[in-house]
PDB file of C-alpha atoms in Angstrom:
ATOM      1  CA  MET C   1       4.939   6.665  -8.529  1.00  0.00           C
ATOM      2  CA  GLN C   2       4.038   5.700  -5.002  1.00  0.00           C
ATOM      3  CA  LEU C   3       4.432   2.380  -3.106  1.00  0.00           C
ATOM      4  CA  TRP C   4       1.963   1.117  -0.578  1.00  0.00           C
ATOM      5  CA  SER C   5       1.977  -2.054   1.470  1.00  0.00           C
ATOM      6  CA  LEU C   6      -1.597  -3.335   1.844  1.00  0.00           C
ATOM      7  CA  GLU C   7      -2.550  -5.872   4.495  1.00  0.00           C
ATOM      8  CA  GLY C   8      -4.850  -8.678   3.498  1.00  0.00           C
ATOM      9  CA  ASN C   9      -6.381 -11.434   5.547  1.00  0.00           C
ATOM     10  CA  THR C  10      -3.912 -13.055   7.940  1.00  0.00           C
ATOM     11  CA  GLN C  11      -3.283 -16.730   8.646  1.00  0.00           C
ATOM     12  CA  LYS C  12      -1.946 -18.982  11.342  1.00  0.00           C
ATOM     13  CA  LEU C  13      -0.174 -22.019   9.958  1.00  0.00           C
ATOM     14  CA  ASP C  14       1.910 -24.833  11.450  1.00  0.00           C
ATOM     15  CA  GLY C  15       5.424 -23.587  12.064  1.00  0.00           C
ATOM     16  CA  GLY C  16       6.973 -26.931  11.150  1.00  0.00           C
ATOM     17  CA  ALA C  17       5.339 -26.819   7.726  1.00  0.00           C
ATOM     18  CA  MET C  18       6.505 -23.254   7.174  1.00  0.00           C
ATOM     19  CA  PHE C  19      10.110 -24.062   8.098  1.00  0.00           C
ATOM     20  CA  GLY C  20      10.541 -27.416   6.390  1.00  0.00           C
ATOM     21  CA  ASN C  21      13.362 -29.415   7.925  1.00  0.00           C
ATOM     22  CA  ALA C  22      14.594 -26.647  10.227  1.00  0.00           C
ATOM     23  CA  PRO C  23      14.235 -27.686  13.892  1.00  0.00           C
ATOM     24  CA  LYS C  24      11.717 -25.909  16.065  1.00  0.00           C
ATOM     25  CA  ALA C  25      14.517 -24.915  18.491  1.00  0.00           C
ATOM     26  CA  MET C  26      15.839 -22.738  15.668  1.00  0.00           C
ATOM     27  CA  TRP C  27      12.709 -21.225  14.056  1.00  0.00           C
ATOM     28  CA  ALA C  28      10.880 -20.614  17.312  1.00  0.00           C
ATOM     29  CA  ARG C  29      13.526 -17.988  18.093  1.00  0.00           C
ATOM     30  CA  TRP C  30      12.494 -16.085  14.992  1.00  0.00           C
ATOM     31  CA  ILE C  31       8.675 -16.444  15.212  1.00  0.00           C
ATOM     32  CA  GLU C  32       7.053 -17.576  18.431  1.00  0.00           C
ATOM     33  CA  PRO C  33       4.434 -20.299  17.867  1.00  0.00           C
ATOM     34  CA  ASP C  34       1.145 -20.505  19.717  1.00  0.00           C
ATOM     35  CA  ALA C  35      -0.083 -23.461  21.796  1.00  0.00           C
ATOM     36  CA  GLU C  36      -1.081 -25.305  18.543  1.00  0.00           C
ATOM     37  CA  ASN C  37       2.393 -24.779  17.075  1.00  0.00           C
ATOM     38  CA  ARG C  38       1.060 -22.226  14.579  1.00  0.00           C
ATOM     39  CA  ILE C  39       2.830 -18.990  13.599  1.00  0.00           C
ATOM     40  CA  PRO C  40       1.259 -15.714  12.446  1.00  0.00           C
ATOM     41  CA  LEU C  41       1.523 -14.968   8.731  1.00  0.00           C
ATOM     42  CA  ALA C  42       0.580 -11.927   6.709  1.00  0.00           C
ATOM     43  CA  CYS C  43      -0.844 -12.017   3.232  1.00  0.00           C
ATOM     44  CA  ARG C  44       0.534  -8.627   2.227  1.00  0.00           C
ATOM     45  CA  CYS C  45       0.122  -6.970  -1.158  1.00  0.00           C
ATOM     46  CA  LEU C  46       2.057  -4.174  -2.901  1.00  0.00           C
ATOM     47  CA  LEU C  47       0.153  -1.352  -4.477  1.00  0.00           C
ATOM     48  CA  VAL C  48       1.893   0.919  -6.947  1.00  0.00           C
ATOM     49  CA  ARG C  49      -0.011   4.077  -7.676  1.00  0.00           C
ATOM     50  CA  ASP C  50       0.616   6.093 -10.835  1.00  0.00           C
ATOM     51  CA  LEU C  51       2.765   3.442 -12.569  1.00  0.00           C
ATOM     52  CA  ASP C  52       2.654   5.175 -15.948  1.00  0.00           C
ATOM     53  CA  GLY C  53      -0.718   6.499 -14.958  1.00  0.00           C
ATOM     54  CA  ARG C  54      -2.061   3.162 -13.689  1.00  0.00           C
ATOM     55  CA  ASN C  55      -2.872   1.599 -10.329  1.00  0.00           C
ATOM     56  CA  VAL C  56      -1.153  -1.764 -10.133  1.00  0.00           C
ATOM     57  CA  LEU C  57      -1.685  -4.334  -7.398  1.00  0.00           C
ATOM     58  CA  PHE C  58       0.872  -7.045  -6.799  1.00  0.00           C
ATOM     59  CA  GLU C  59      -1.072 -10.016  -5.489  1.00  0.00           C
ATOM     60  CA  THR C  60      -4.363 -10.081  -3.631  1.00  0.00           C
ATOM     61  CA  GLY C  61      -3.621 -12.296  -0.617  1.00  0.00           C
ATOM     62  CA  ILE C  62      -5.938 -15.064   0.566  1.00  0.00           C
ATOM     63  CA  GLY C  63      -9.086 -12.947   0.725  1.00  0.00           C
ATOM     64  CA  ALA C  64     -12.349 -14.186   2.227  1.00  0.00           C
ATOM     65  CA  PHE C  65     -13.588 -16.675  -0.385  1.00  0.00           C
ATOM     66  CA  PHE C  66     -13.416 -19.741   1.872  1.00  0.00           C
ATOM     67  CA  GLU C  67     -16.530 -21.104   3.464  1.00  0.00           C
ATOM     68  CA  PRO C  68     -16.322 -21.072   7.280  1.00  0.00           C
ATOM     69  CA  LYS C  69     -15.182 -24.707   7.644  1.00  0.00           C
ATOM     70  CA  LEU C  70     -12.297 -24.225   5.215  1.00  0.00           C
ATOM     71  CA  ARG C  71     -11.446 -20.831   6.664  1.00  0.00           C
ATOM     72  CA  GLU C  72     -10.876 -22.528   9.989  1.00  0.00           C
ATOM     73  CA  ARG C  73      -8.924 -25.407   8.437  1.00  0.00           C
ATOM     74  CA  TYR C  74      -6.481 -23.074   6.740  1.00  0.00           C
ATOM     75  CA  GLY C  75      -6.092 -20.762   9.697  1.00  0.00           C
ATOM     76  CA  VAL C  76      -7.596 -17.672   8.109  1.00  0.00           C
ATOM     77  CA  VAL C  77      -8.157 -15.225  10.978  1.00  0.00           C
ATOM     78  CA  GLU C  78     -10.697 -12.681   9.609  1.00  0.00           C
ATOM     79  CA  ASP C  79     -14.016 -13.464   7.963  1.00  0.00           C
ATOM     80  CA  ARG C  80     -14.151 -10.192   5.987  1.00  0.00           C
ATOM     81  CA  HIS C  81     -12.133  -9.219   2.902  1.00  0.00           C
ATOM     82  CA  VAL C  82      -9.380  -7.176   4.641  1.00  0.00           C
ATOM     83  CA  LEU C  83      -7.654  -6.175   1.381  1.00  0.00           C
ATOM     84  CA  LEU C  84     -10.709  -4.164   0.295  1.00  0.00           C
ATOM     85  CA  GLU C  85     -10.486  -2.196   3.549  1.00  0.00           C
ATOM     86  CA  SER C  86      -6.749  -1.636   2.969  1.00  0.00           C
ATOM     87  CA  LEU C  87      -7.415  -0.381  -0.531  1.00  0.00           C
ATOM     88  CA  ALA C  88      -9.958   2.043   0.889  1.00  0.00           C
ATOM     89  CA  GLU C  89      -7.329   3.379   3.290  1.00  0.00           C
ATOM     90  CA  ALA C  90      -5.182   4.101   0.269  1.00  0.00           C
ATOM     91  CA  GLY C  91      -8.073   5.950  -1.335  1.00  0.00           C
ATOM     92  CA  LEU C  92      -9.024   3.256  -3.876  1.00  0.00           C
ATOM     93  CA  SER C  93     -11.563   0.545  -4.455  1.00  0.00           C
ATOM     94  CA  HIS C  94     -11.046  -2.716  -6.376  1.00  0.00           C
ATOM     95  CA  GLU C  95     -12.661  -1.081  -9.371  1.00  0.00           C
ATOM     96  CA  ASP C  96      -9.800   1.457  -9.498  1.00  0.00           C
ATOM     97  CA  ILE C  97      -7.132  -1.188 -10.080  1.00  0.00           C
ATOM     98  CA  ASP C  98      -5.854  -1.374 -13.688  1.00  0.00           C
ATOM     99  CA  ALA C  99      -3.629  -4.467 -13.339  1.00  0.00           C
ATOM    100  CA  VAL C 100      -3.212  -7.301 -10.853  1.00  0.00           C
ATOM    101  CA  VAL C 101       0.167  -9.109 -10.948  1.00  0.00           C
ATOM    102  CA  LEU C 102       0.001 -12.665  -9.549  1.00  0.00           C
ATOM    103  CA  SER C 103       3.234 -14.422  -8.659  1.00  0.00           C
ATOM    104  CA  HIS C 104       1.302 -17.713  -8.778  1.00  0.00           C
ATOM    105  CA  LEU C 105      -2.240 -18.984  -8.267  1.00  0.00           C
ATOM    106  CA  HIS C 106      -2.022 -20.684  -4.890  1.00  0.00           C
ATOM    107  CA  PHE C 107      -5.028 -19.601  -2.882  1.00  0.00           C
ATOM    108  CA  ASP C 108      -3.100 -17.528  -0.330  1.00  0.00           C
ATOM    109  CA  HIS C 109      -1.847 -15.327  -3.132  1.00  0.00           C
ATOM    110  CA  ALA C 110      -4.818 -15.232  -5.527  1.00  0.00           C
ATOM    111  CA  GLY C 111      -7.854 -15.782  -3.338  1.00  0.00           C
ATOM    112  CA  GLY C 112      -8.353 -12.104  -2.879  1.00  0.00           C
ATOM    113  CA  LEU C 113      -9.374 -11.877  -6.533  1.00  0.00           C
ATOM    114  CA  LEU C 114     -12.706 -13.372  -5.442  1.00  0.00           C
ATOM    115  CA  ALA C 115     -15.633 -11.777  -3.669  1.00  0.00           C
ATOM    116  CA  PRO C 116     -16.212 -12.839  -0.035  1.00  0.00           C
ATOM    117  CA  TRP C 117     -17.946 -16.170   0.505  1.00  0.00           C
ATOM    118  CA  ALA C 118     -21.740 -16.042   0.663  1.00  0.00           C
ATOM    119  CA  GLU C 119     -23.891 -19.109   1.203  1.00  0.00           C
ATOM    120  CA  GLY C 120     -25.343 -20.401  -2.050  1.00  0.00           C
ATOM    121  CA  GLU C 121     -23.392 -17.983  -4.229  1.00  0.00           C
ATOM    122  CA  PRO C 122     -20.810 -19.146  -6.774  1.00  0.00           C
ATOM    123  CA  PRO C 123     -17.312 -17.694  -6.837  1.00  0.00           C
ATOM    124  CA  ARG C 124     -17.218 -14.252  -8.467  1.00  0.00           C
ATOM    125  CA  LEU C 125     -14.257 -12.134  -9.594  1.00  0.00           C
ATOM    126  CA  LEU C 126     -13.590  -8.690  -8.181  1.00  0.00           C
ATOM    127  CA  PHE C 127     -11.315  -6.094  -9.907  1.00  0.00           C
ATOM    128  CA  PRO C 128     -13.563  -5.753 -13.032  1.00  0.00           C
ATOM    129  CA  ASN C 129     -11.277  -3.250 -14.760  1.00  0.00           C
ATOM    130  CA  ALA C 130      -7.952  -4.961 -14.142  1.00  0.00           C
ATOM    131  CA  THR C 131      -5.823  -7.073 -16.432  1.00  0.00           C
ATOM    132  CA  SER C 132      -4.561 -10.145 -14.519  1.00  0.00           C
ATOM    133  CA  LEU C 133      -0.975 -11.091 -15.202  1.00  0.00           C
ATOM    134  CA  VAL C 134       0.197 -14.671 -14.584  1.00  0.00           C
ATOM    135  CA  GLY C 135       3.380 -16.429 -15.660  1.00  0.00           C
ATOM    136  CA  ALA C 136       2.712 -18.721 -18.659  1.00  0.00           C
ATOM    137  CA  GLU C 137       4.571 -21.697 -17.214  1.00  0.00           C
ATOM    138  CA  HIS C 138       2.746 -21.424 -13.914  1.00  0.00           C
ATOM    139  CA  TRP C 139      -0.589 -21.103 -15.758  1.00  0.00           C
ATOM    140  CA  ARG C 140       0.117 -24.489 -17.336  1.00  0.00           C
ATOM    141  CA  ARG C 141       0.803 -25.938 -13.879  1.00  0.00           C
ATOM    142  CA  ALA C 142      -2.538 -24.553 -12.650  1.00  0.00           C
ATOM    143  CA  GLN C 143      -4.372 -26.251 -15.515  1.00  0.00           C
ATOM    144  CA  SER C 144      -3.055 -29.618 -14.444  1.00  0.00           C
ATOM    145  CA  PRO C 145      -1.776 -29.503 -10.814  1.00  0.00           C
ATOM    146  CA  HIS C 146       0.367 -32.258  -9.335  1.00  0.00           C
ATOM    147  CA  PRO C 147      -1.187 -34.133  -6.425  1.00  0.00           C
ATOM    148  CA  ARG C 148       1.428 -32.482  -4.178  1.00  0.00           C
ATOM    149  CA  ASP C 149      -0.116 -29.006  -4.575  1.00  0.00           C
ATOM    150  CA  ARG C 150      -3.570 -29.626  -6.127  1.00  0.00           C
ATOM    151  CA  ALA C 151      -5.230 -28.468  -2.876  1.00  0.00           C
ATOM    152  CA  SER C 152      -3.394 -25.102  -3.139  1.00  0.00           C
ATOM    153  CA  PHE C 153      -5.349 -24.072  -6.242  1.00  0.00           C
ATOM    154  CA  ILE C 154      -8.892 -22.685  -6.399  1.00  0.00           C
ATOM    155  CA  PRO C 155     -10.683 -24.923  -8.913  1.00  0.00           C
ATOM    156  CA  GLU C 156     -12.905 -22.239 -10.365  1.00  0.00           C
ATOM    157  CA  LEU C 157     -10.325 -19.454 -10.615  1.00  0.00           C
ATOM    158  CA  ALA C 158      -8.615 -20.327 -13.893  1.00  0.00           C
ATOM    159  CA  GLY C 159     -11.970 -20.505 -15.727  1.00  0.00           C
ATOM    160  CA  LEU C 160     -13.071 -17.199 -14.305  1.00  0.00           C
ATOM    161  CA  LEU C 161      -9.868 -15.505 -15.341  1.00  0.00           C
ATOM    162  CA  GLU C 162     -10.117 -16.885 -18.900  1.00  0.00           C
ATOM    163  CA  ALA C 163     -13.784 -15.907 -19.214  1.00  0.00           C
ATOM    164  CA  SER C 164     -13.001 -12.351 -18.038  1.00  0.00           C
ATOM    165  CA  GLY C 165     -11.087 -11.599 -21.275  1.00  0.00           C
ATOM    166  CA  ARG C 166      -8.559  -9.692 -19.170  1.00  0.00           C
ATOM    167  CA  LEU C 167      -5.872 -12.370 -18.658  1.00  0.00           C
ATOM    168  CA  GLU C 168      -2.292 -11.922 -19.872  1.00  0.00           C
ATOM    169  CA  LEU C 169       0.170 -14.820 -19.672  1.00  0.00           C
ATOM    170  CA  VAL C 170       3.688 -13.524 -19.225  1.00  0.00           C
ATOM    171  CA  GLU C 171       6.535 -15.338 -21.025  1.00  0.00           C
ATOM    172  CA  GLY C 172       9.594 -13.172 -20.447  1.00  0.00           C
ATOM    173  CA  GLU C 173      11.036 -10.212 -18.538  1.00  0.00           C
ATOM    174  CA  HIS C 174       8.295  -7.785 -19.565  1.00  0.00           C
ATOM    175  CA  SER C 175       4.583  -7.848 -20.185  1.00  0.00           C
ATOM    176  CA  ARG C 176       2.300  -6.212 -22.759  1.00  0.00           C
ATOM    177  CA  ALA C 177       0.199  -4.594 -20.063  1.00  0.00           C
ATOM    178  CA  LEU C 178       3.033  -2.982 -18.052  1.00  0.00           C
ATOM    179  CA  GLY C 179       5.816  -2.670 -20.587  1.00  0.00           C
ATOM    180  CA  HIS C 180       9.307  -1.979 -19.271  1.00  0.00           C
ATOM    181  CA  SER C 181       8.160  -0.436 -16.001  1.00  0.00           C
ATOM    182  CA  VAL C 182       8.014  -3.883 -14.346  1.00  0.00           C
ATOM    183  CA  ARG C 183      10.683  -6.552 -14.784  1.00  0.00           C
ATOM    184  CA  PHE C 184       9.874 -10.198 -14.118  1.00  0.00           C
ATOM    185  CA  HIS C 185      12.095 -12.975 -12.810  1.00  0.00           C
ATOM    186  CA  PHE C 186      11.046 -16.586 -12.627  1.00  0.00           C
ATOM    187  CA  SER C 187      11.640 -19.374 -10.124  1.00  0.00           C
ATOM    188  CA  ASN C 188      10.714 -23.070  -9.951  1.00  0.00           C
ATOM    189  CA  GLY C 189      11.686 -24.242  -6.487  1.00  0.00           C
ATOM    190  CA  HIS C 190       8.386 -23.390  -4.789  1.00  0.00           C
ATOM    191  CA  THR C 191       6.117 -24.020  -7.780  1.00  0.00           C
ATOM    192  CA  PRO C 192       6.856 -24.119 -11.538  1.00  0.00           C
ATOM    193  CA  GLY C 193       6.916 -20.675 -13.073  1.00  0.00           C
ATOM    194  CA  LEU C 194       6.708 -18.561  -9.896  1.00  0.00           C
ATOM    195  CA  MET C 195       6.806 -14.958 -11.190  1.00  0.00           C
ATOM    196  CA  LEU C 196       8.781 -12.363  -9.174  1.00  0.00           C
ATOM    197  CA  ALA C 197       8.053  -8.724 -10.056  1.00  0.00           C
ATOM    198  CA  GLU C 198      10.587  -5.918  -9.729  1.00  0.00           C
ATOM    199  CA  VAL C 199       9.352  -2.323  -9.794  1.00  0.00           C
ATOM    200  CA  GLY C 200      10.706   0.975  -8.499  1.00  0.00           C
ATOM    201  CA  GLY C 201      13.761  -0.528  -6.838  1.00  0.00           C
ATOM    202  CA  VAL C 202      11.672  -3.122  -4.988  1.00  0.00           C
ATOM    203  CA  VAL C 203      11.130  -6.835  -5.728  1.00  0.00           C
ATOM    204  CA  PHE C 204       8.077  -8.778  -4.663  1.00  0.00           C
ATOM    205  CA  CYS C 205       9.690 -11.964  -3.218  1.00  0.00           C
ATOM    206  CA  ALA C 206       6.462 -14.039  -3.083  1.00  0.00           C
ATOM    207  CA  ASP C 207       7.142 -17.588  -1.862  1.00  0.00           C
ATOM    208  CA  LEU C 208      10.763 -17.668  -2.916  1.00  0.00           C
ATOM    209  CA  ILE C 209      11.446 -15.694   0.276  1.00  0.00           C
ATOM    210  CA  PRO C 210       8.234 -15.414   2.304  1.00  0.00           C
ATOM    211  CA  GLY C 211       9.768 -13.258   5.036  1.00  0.00           C
ATOM    212  CA  ARG C 212      12.974 -12.288   6.816  1.00  0.00           C
ATOM    213  CA  SER C 213      13.538 -15.703   8.347  1.00  0.00           C
ATOM    214  CA  TRP C 214      13.630 -17.324   4.918  1.00  0.00           C
ATOM    215  CA  VAL C 215      16.430 -15.054   3.682  1.00  0.00           C
ATOM    216  CA  HIS C 216      18.791 -17.573   5.314  1.00  0.00           C
ATOM    217  CA  LEU C 217      19.803 -19.848   2.444  1.00  0.00           C
ATOM    218  CA  PRO C 218      19.123 -23.307   4.010  1.00  0.00           C
ATOM    219  CA  ILE C 219      15.617 -22.345   5.210  1.00  0.00           C
ATOM    220  CA  THR C 220      12.791 -23.572   3.013  1.00  0.00           C
ATOM    221  CA  MET C 221       9.168 -24.435   3.486  1.00  0.00           C
ATOM    222  CA  GLY C 222       7.606 -27.867   3.610  1.00  0.00           C
ATOM    223  CA  TYR C 223       5.345 -26.602   0.843  1.00  0.00           C
ATOM    224  CA  ASP C 224       8.236 -26.095  -1.604  1.00  0.00           C
ATOM    225  CA  ARG C 225       8.346 -28.625  -4.475  1.00  0.00           C
ATOM    226  CA  ALA C 226      12.145 -28.678  -4.874  1.00  0.00           C
ATOM    227  CA  PRO C 227      14.004 -27.279  -1.862  1.00  0.00           C
ATOM    228  CA  GLU C 228      17.500 -27.731  -3.289  1.00  0.00           C
ATOM    229  CA  THR C 229      16.484 -25.893  -6.469  1.00  0.00           C
ATOM    230  CA  LEU C 230      14.921 -23.156  -4.391  1.00  0.00           C
ATOM    231  CA  ILE C 231      18.092 -22.655  -2.367  1.00  0.00           C
ATOM    232  CA  ASP C 232      20.166 -22.278  -5.517  1.00  0.00           C
ATOM    233  CA  GLU C 233      17.582 -19.860  -6.973  1.00  0.00           C
ATOM    234  CA  LYS C 234      17.493 -17.926  -3.711  1.00  0.00           C
ATOM    235  CA  ARG C 235      21.280 -17.502  -3.627  1.00  0.00           C
ATOM    236  CA  ALA C 236      21.404 -16.104  -7.165  1.00  0.00           C
ATOM    237  CA  PHE C 237      18.383 -13.895  -6.515  1.00  0.00           C
ATOM    238  CA  LEU C 238      19.854 -12.389  -3.291  1.00  0.00           C
ATOM    239  CA  GLU C 239      23.304 -11.872  -4.843  1.00  0.00           C
ATOM    240  CA  ASP C 240      21.697  -9.968  -7.719  1.00  0.00           C
ATOM    241  CA  LYS C 241      19.518  -7.781  -5.454  1.00  0.00           C
ATOM    242  CA  LEU C 242      22.414  -7.060  -3.136  1.00  0.00           C
ATOM    243  CA  ALA C 243      24.613  -6.048  -6.048  1.00  0.00           C
ATOM    244  CA  ARG C 244      21.977  -3.760  -7.558  1.00  0.00           C
ATOM    245  CA  GLY C 245      20.550  -2.349  -4.325  1.00  0.00           C
ATOM    246  CA  VAL C 246      17.038  -3.716  -4.915  1.00  0.00           C
ATOM    247  CA  GLN C 247      14.999  -3.992  -1.731  1.00  0.00           C
ATOM    248  CA  LEU C 248      12.895  -7.045  -0.734  1.00  0.00           C
ATOM    249  CA  PHE C 249       9.114  -6.908  -0.275  1.00  0.00           C
ATOM    250  CA  PHE C 250       7.732  -9.709   1.878  1.00  0.00           C
ATOM    251  CA  THR C 251       4.184 -11.013   1.571  1.00  0.00           C
ATOM    252  CA  HIS C 252       4.084 -13.417   4.526  1.00  0.00           C
ATOM    253  CA  ASP C 253       6.271 -11.708   7.146  1.00  0.00           C
ATOM    254  CA  HIS C 254       3.878 -10.783   9.957  1.00  0.00           C
ATOM    255  CA  ALA C 255       5.866  -7.715  11.046  1.00  0.00           C
ATOM    256  CA  CYS C 256       7.993  -6.543   8.100  1.00  0.00           C
ATOM    257  CA  ALA C 257       6.969  -5.332   4.646  1.00  0.00           C
ATOM    258  CA  LEU C 258      10.279  -4.176   3.235  1.00  0.00           C
ATOM    259  CA  ALA C 259      13.984  -4.665   3.958  1.00  0.00           C
ATOM    260  CA  ARG C 260      17.425  -4.279   2.454  1.00  0.00           C
ATOM    261  CA  VAL C 261      19.431  -7.453   1.885  1.00  0.00           C
ATOM    262  CA  THR C 262      22.816  -7.742   3.585  1.00  0.00           C
ATOM    263  CA  ARG C 263      25.642 -10.271   3.655  1.00  0.00           C
ATOM    264  CA  ASP C 264      28.106 -10.692   6.499  1.00  0.00           C
ATOM    265  CA  GLU C 265      31.815 -11.590   6.484  1.00  0.00           C
ATOM    266  CA  ARG C 266      30.900 -15.305   6.512  1.00  0.00           C
ATOM    267  CA  GLY C 267      28.756 -14.946   3.420  1.00  0.00           C
ATOM    268  CA  ARG C 268      25.439 -15.269   5.269  1.00  0.00           C
ATOM    269  CA  PHE C 269      22.479 -13.241   3.979  1.00  0.00           C
ATOM    270  CA  GLY C 270      20.373 -11.152   6.324  1.00  0.00           C
ATOM    271  CA  THR C 271      18.239  -7.986   6.330  1.00  0.00           C
ATOM    272  CA  ALA C 272      18.531  -4.399   7.498  1.00  0.00           C
ATOM    273  CA  ASP C 273      16.584  -1.120   7.324  1.00  0.00           C
ATOM    274  CA  GLU C 274      13.364  -3.004   7.939  1.00  0.00           C
ATOM    275  CA  LYS C 275      10.008  -1.221   7.440  1.00  0.00           C
ATOM    276  CA  ALA C 276       6.733  -2.516   8.788  1.00  0.00           C
ATOM    277  CA  ARG C 277       4.612  -0.493   6.368  1.00  0.00           C
ATOM    278  CA  LEU C 278       4.788   1.570   3.184  1.00  0.00           C
ATOM    279  CA  ARG C 279       2.362   4.449   2.905  1.00  0.00           C
ATOM    280  CA  GLY C 280       2.786   6.221  -0.400  1.00  0.00           C
ATOM    281  CA  GLU C 281       6.593   6.305  -0.362  1.00  0.00           C
ATOM    282  CA  PRO C 282       8.095   7.457  -3.704  1.00  0.00           C
ATOM    283  CA  ALA C 283       9.663   4.646  -5.714  1.00  0.00           C
ATOM    284  CA  GLY C 284      13.425   4.646  -5.525  1.00  0.00           C
ATOM    285  CA  GLY C 285      13.358   6.959  -2.514  1.00  0.00           C
ATOM    286  CA  ILE C 286      12.639   4.535   0.298  1.00  0.00           C
ATOM    287  CA  ALA C 287      14.971   4.881   3.255  1.00  0.00           C
ATOM    288  CA  GLY C 288      15.308   2.621   6.268  1.00  0.00           C
TER     289      GLY C 288
END
């Protein structure tokens, strides 16, 4: 079993929105904003090759499904589908993926399921041979979004996934498609039913902890639905991963894919042994 970090399309979003009520004087020391107050964000995916003989992709990033006007509005940097290029660097195409695990269906995590935008063409799913795994509670949220996050969903995506006949809704710690090789945790602070996947000694942190800066307990995003809930969930999550030696995989950190969680003498969480990329590292054998 090999682990790969795959870069998808990148974004530039308002730093204030990404750091919630944290003052700019604090967060600007961690990630320098540009002249428009935007910070660089990755949409990084985790590829596990030979997971019980299957190629499993954890998330698909934002992709290139936006029309040009919306691509500019949401700060998407590239106009091509970068994830497909990253898959090719790992020796695969989207047809080679057997399962896609989606922490949630916000467009910056699931948009890469769709083919690149083309004028006059309706949205179309890629990954024709993959089962798509989504948390059942979050799926219900996606069917009837709250006004707070309605704009974060792709209106056509749920229907396309249902029509594919390759959708599995995950209810508990394990799924039918992946068995006991992948363990799922759930969180509600960012969005109801956020699904966090643990595989090979690594956990995909999704939007519970978008990057190293958000490991600090009080730091949340303006996009989170329930910041106090998220902080409590994050504390329990980090304590568990620290105790069991599970490493953190970050989707939005522009410079770090993987890190080990630490805690200092004052009880503050941090990271160490940071890695910018994973290129076929054996599961359970990743060193700093």
